[in-house]
Coordinates of C-alpha atoms and ligand atoms in Angstrom, one line a residue:
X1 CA 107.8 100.3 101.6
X2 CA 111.4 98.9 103.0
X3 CA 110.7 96.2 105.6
X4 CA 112.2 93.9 107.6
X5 CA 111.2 90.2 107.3
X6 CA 108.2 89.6 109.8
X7 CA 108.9 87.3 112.3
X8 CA 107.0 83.6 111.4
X9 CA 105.8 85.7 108.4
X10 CA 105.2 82.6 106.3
X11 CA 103.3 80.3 109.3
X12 CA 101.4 83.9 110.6
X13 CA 99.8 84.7 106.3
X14 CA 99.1 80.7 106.5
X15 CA 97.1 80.6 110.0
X16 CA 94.9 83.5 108.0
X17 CA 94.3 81.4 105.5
X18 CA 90.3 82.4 105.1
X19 CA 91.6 85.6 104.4
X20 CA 93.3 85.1 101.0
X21 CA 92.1 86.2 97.9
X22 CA 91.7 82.5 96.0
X23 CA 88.7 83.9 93.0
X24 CA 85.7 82.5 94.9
X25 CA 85.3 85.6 96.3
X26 CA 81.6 87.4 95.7
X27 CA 81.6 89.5 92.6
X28 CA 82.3 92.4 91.9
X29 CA 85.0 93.3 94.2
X30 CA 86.8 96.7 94.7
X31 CA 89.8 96.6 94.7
X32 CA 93.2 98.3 96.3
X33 CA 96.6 97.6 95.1
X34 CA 99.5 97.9 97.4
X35 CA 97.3 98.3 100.5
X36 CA 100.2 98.0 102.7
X37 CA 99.6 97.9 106.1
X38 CA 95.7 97.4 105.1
X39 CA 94.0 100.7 107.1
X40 CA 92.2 101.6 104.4
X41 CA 90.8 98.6 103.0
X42 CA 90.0 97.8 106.6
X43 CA 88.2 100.5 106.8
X44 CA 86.4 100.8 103.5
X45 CA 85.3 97.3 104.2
X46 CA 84.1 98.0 107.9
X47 CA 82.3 101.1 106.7
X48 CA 80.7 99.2 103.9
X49 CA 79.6 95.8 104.8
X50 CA 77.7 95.6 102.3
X51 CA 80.4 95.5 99.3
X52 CA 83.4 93.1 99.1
X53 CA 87.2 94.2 99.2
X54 CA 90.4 92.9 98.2
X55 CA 93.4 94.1 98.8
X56 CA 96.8 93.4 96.6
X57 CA 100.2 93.3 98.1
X58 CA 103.5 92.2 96.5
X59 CA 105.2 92.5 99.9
X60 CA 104.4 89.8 102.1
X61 CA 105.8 91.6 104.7
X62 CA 103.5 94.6 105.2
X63 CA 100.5 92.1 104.1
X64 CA 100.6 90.0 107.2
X65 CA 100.1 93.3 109.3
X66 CA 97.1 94.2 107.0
X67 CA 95.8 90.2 107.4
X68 CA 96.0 90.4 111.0
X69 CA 94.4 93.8 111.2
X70 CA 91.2 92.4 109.1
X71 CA 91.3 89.4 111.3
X72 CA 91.3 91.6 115.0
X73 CA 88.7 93.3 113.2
X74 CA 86.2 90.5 111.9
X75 CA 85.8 91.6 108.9
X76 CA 84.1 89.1 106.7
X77 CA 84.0 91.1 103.8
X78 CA 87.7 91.5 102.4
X79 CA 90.4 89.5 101.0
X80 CA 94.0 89.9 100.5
X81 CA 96.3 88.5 97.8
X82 CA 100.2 88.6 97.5
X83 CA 100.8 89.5 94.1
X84 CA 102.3 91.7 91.6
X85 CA 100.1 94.1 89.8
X86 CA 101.6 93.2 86.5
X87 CA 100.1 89.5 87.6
X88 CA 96.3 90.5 87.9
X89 CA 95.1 89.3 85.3
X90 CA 95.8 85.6 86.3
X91 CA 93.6 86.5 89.5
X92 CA 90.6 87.9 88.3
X93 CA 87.9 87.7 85.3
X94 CA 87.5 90.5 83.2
X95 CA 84.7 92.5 84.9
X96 CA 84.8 91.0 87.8
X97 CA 86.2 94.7 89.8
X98 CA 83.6 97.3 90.4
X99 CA 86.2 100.0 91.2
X100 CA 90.1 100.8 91.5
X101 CA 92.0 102.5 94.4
X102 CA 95.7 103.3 94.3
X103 CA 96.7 104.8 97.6
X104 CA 100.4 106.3 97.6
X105 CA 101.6 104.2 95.1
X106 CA 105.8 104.5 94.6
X107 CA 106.3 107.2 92.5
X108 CA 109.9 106.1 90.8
X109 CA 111.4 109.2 89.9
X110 CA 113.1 108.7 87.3
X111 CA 112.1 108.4 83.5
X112 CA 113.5 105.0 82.9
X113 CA 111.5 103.8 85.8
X114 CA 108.0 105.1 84.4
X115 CA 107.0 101.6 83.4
X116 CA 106.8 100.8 87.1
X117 CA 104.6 103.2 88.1
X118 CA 100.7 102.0 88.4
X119 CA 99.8 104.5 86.2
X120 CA 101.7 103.4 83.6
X121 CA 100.0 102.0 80.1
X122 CA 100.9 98.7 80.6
X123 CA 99.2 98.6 84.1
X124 CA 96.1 100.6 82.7
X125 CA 95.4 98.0 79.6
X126 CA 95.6 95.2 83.1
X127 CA 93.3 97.7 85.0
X128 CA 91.0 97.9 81.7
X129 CA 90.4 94.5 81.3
X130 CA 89.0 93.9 84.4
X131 CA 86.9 96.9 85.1
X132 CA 83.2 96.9 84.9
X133 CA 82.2 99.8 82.4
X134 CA 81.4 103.2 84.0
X135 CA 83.3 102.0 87.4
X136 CA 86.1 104.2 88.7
X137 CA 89.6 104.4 89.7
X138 CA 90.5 106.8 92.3
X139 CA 94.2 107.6 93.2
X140 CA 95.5 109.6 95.9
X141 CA 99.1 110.4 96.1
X142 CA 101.6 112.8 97.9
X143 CA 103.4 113.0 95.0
X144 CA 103.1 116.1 92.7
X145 CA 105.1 114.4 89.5
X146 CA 103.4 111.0 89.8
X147 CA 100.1 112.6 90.2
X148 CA 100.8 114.9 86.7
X149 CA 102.3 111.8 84.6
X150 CA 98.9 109.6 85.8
X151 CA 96.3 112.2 84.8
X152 CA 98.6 112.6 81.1
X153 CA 98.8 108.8 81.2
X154 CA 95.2 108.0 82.2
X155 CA 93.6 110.6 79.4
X156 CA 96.0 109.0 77.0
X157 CA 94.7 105.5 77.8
X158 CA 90.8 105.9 77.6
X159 CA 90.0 107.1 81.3
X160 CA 88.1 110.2 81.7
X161 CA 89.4 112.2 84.7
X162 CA 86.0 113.1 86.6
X163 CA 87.7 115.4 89.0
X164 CA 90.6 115.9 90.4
X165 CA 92.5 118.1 93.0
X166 CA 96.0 119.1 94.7
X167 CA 94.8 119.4 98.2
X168 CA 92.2 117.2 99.2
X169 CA 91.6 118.4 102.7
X170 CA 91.0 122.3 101.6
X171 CA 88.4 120.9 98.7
X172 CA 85.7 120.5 100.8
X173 CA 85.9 116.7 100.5
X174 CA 83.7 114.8 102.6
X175 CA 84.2 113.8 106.0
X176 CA 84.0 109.4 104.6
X177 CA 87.6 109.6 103.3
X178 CA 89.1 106.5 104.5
X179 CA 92.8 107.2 105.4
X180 CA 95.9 105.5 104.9
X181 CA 98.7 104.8 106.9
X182 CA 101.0 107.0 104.5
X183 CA 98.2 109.6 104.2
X184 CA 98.4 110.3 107.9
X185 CA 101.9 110.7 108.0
X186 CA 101.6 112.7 105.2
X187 CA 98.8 114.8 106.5
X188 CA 101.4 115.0 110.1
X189 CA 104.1 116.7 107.9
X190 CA 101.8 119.1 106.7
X191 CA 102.0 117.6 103.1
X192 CA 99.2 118.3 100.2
X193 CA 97.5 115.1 99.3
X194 CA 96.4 115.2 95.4
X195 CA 93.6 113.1 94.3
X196 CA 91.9 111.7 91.0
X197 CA 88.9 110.3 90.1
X198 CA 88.6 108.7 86.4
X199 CA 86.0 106.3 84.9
X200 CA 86.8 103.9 81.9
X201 CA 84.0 104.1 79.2
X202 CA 82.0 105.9 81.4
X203 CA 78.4 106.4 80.8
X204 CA 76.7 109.1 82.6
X205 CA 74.4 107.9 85.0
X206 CA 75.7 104.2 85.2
X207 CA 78.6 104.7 87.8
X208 CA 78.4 101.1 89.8
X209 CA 80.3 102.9 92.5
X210 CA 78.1 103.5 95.3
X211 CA 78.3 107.7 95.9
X212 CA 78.7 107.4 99.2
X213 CA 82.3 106.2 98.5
X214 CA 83.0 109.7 96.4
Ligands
LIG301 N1 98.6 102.2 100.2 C1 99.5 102.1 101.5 C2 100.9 101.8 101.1 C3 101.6 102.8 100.2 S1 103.3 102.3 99.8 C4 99.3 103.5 102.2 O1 98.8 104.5 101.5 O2 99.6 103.6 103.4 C5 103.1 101.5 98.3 C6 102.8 100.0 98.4 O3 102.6 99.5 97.1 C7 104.0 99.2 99.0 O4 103.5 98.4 100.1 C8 104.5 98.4 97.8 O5 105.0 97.1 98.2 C9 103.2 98.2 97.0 N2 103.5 98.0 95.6 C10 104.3 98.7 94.8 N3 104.3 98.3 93.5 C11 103.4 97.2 93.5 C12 103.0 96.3 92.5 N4 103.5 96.4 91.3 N5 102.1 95.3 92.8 C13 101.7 95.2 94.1 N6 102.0 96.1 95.1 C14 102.9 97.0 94.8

């Protein structure tokens, strides 16, 4: 996401300052990376008071909007951290995330630019480290070629893909999905939203995800 320095950035991120991610956070957490503008987080964490949220951002620019948006909202149950997914691991014990979402993620077209991609190994060994067992990662992209190299990448790396589809809203998926701000434009242009569910060591019956987030 191109943007524009935010005016008094720096001075608006510090006057939410009860906001920000700092580890002390209740446990487990689910977890976004590169939440953006924040709508979904936001509203996962207004639907479901009873979990805890945090949302990662490398760009501070887009994560003040998503800070302020939790603060006019009162939520008191997520957290947002500017960071680098590559850094994660620095932020968070191993086990300490319950589940994974990566919501329109860049898809970096080219072949020499795979390693950025979220789906990448390198990103899944971070992602497996930190994940309880059985929890989830769920990904929902416009973007046909990203979505194809994640579900080769994420078999290849020890997730089970639990299901997965190339047009979410003619799947008969249910009415709770959250959307995000790229989703709606998406879903404006008449785009096909693709989704993926995938567990790491998943054991049948032990999800930790509640359903009602499916
Ligand atoms: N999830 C939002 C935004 C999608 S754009 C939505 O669906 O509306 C992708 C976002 O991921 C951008 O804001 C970008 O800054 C962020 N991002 C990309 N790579 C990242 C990384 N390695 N670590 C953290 N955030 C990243």
């Amino acid at each position: 996401m191109r943007m524009r320095k935010k005016k008094h950035r720096d001075a608006r991120i510090a006057a939410r300052a009860d906001l920000y991610f700092d580890g002390s956070f209740g446990m487990p957490v689910f977890l976004e990376i590169g939440c953006g503008k924040g709508g979904f987080i936001c509203g996962l964490a207004q639907s479901y008071p009873e979990y805890n949220f945090v949302a990662v951002e490398r760009n501070p620019d887009v994560m003040v909007l998503a800070m302020e948006k939790a603060a006019g909202l009162g939520l008191k149950n997520a957290r947002f951290l500017i960071a680098d997914a590559e850094d994660l691991a620095a932020h968070f014990a191993p086990g300490q995330v319950a589940g994974i979402y990566l919501n329109f993620s860049d898809p970096w077209h080219k072949n020499y630019q795979a390693h950025k991609r979220l789906t990448y190994k390198t990103f899944l060994e971070i992602y497996k480290e930190l994940l309880i067992p059985g929890s989830r990662l769920i990904m929902k992209t416009d973007n046909y070629n990203l979505f194809k190299f994640s579900l080769r990448s994420l078999s290849d790396n020890g997730f089970q893909i639990l299901s997965q589809t190339c047009d979410l809203y003619s799947s008969g998926f249910p009415e709770n999905n959250v959307r995000t701000e790229y989703e709606e434009k998406f879903i404006s242009q008449g785009v096909k939203i693709c989704r993926l569910e995938a567990s790491y060591s998943f054991i049948s019956g032990t999800n930790v995800m509640p359903s009602a987030f499916l």
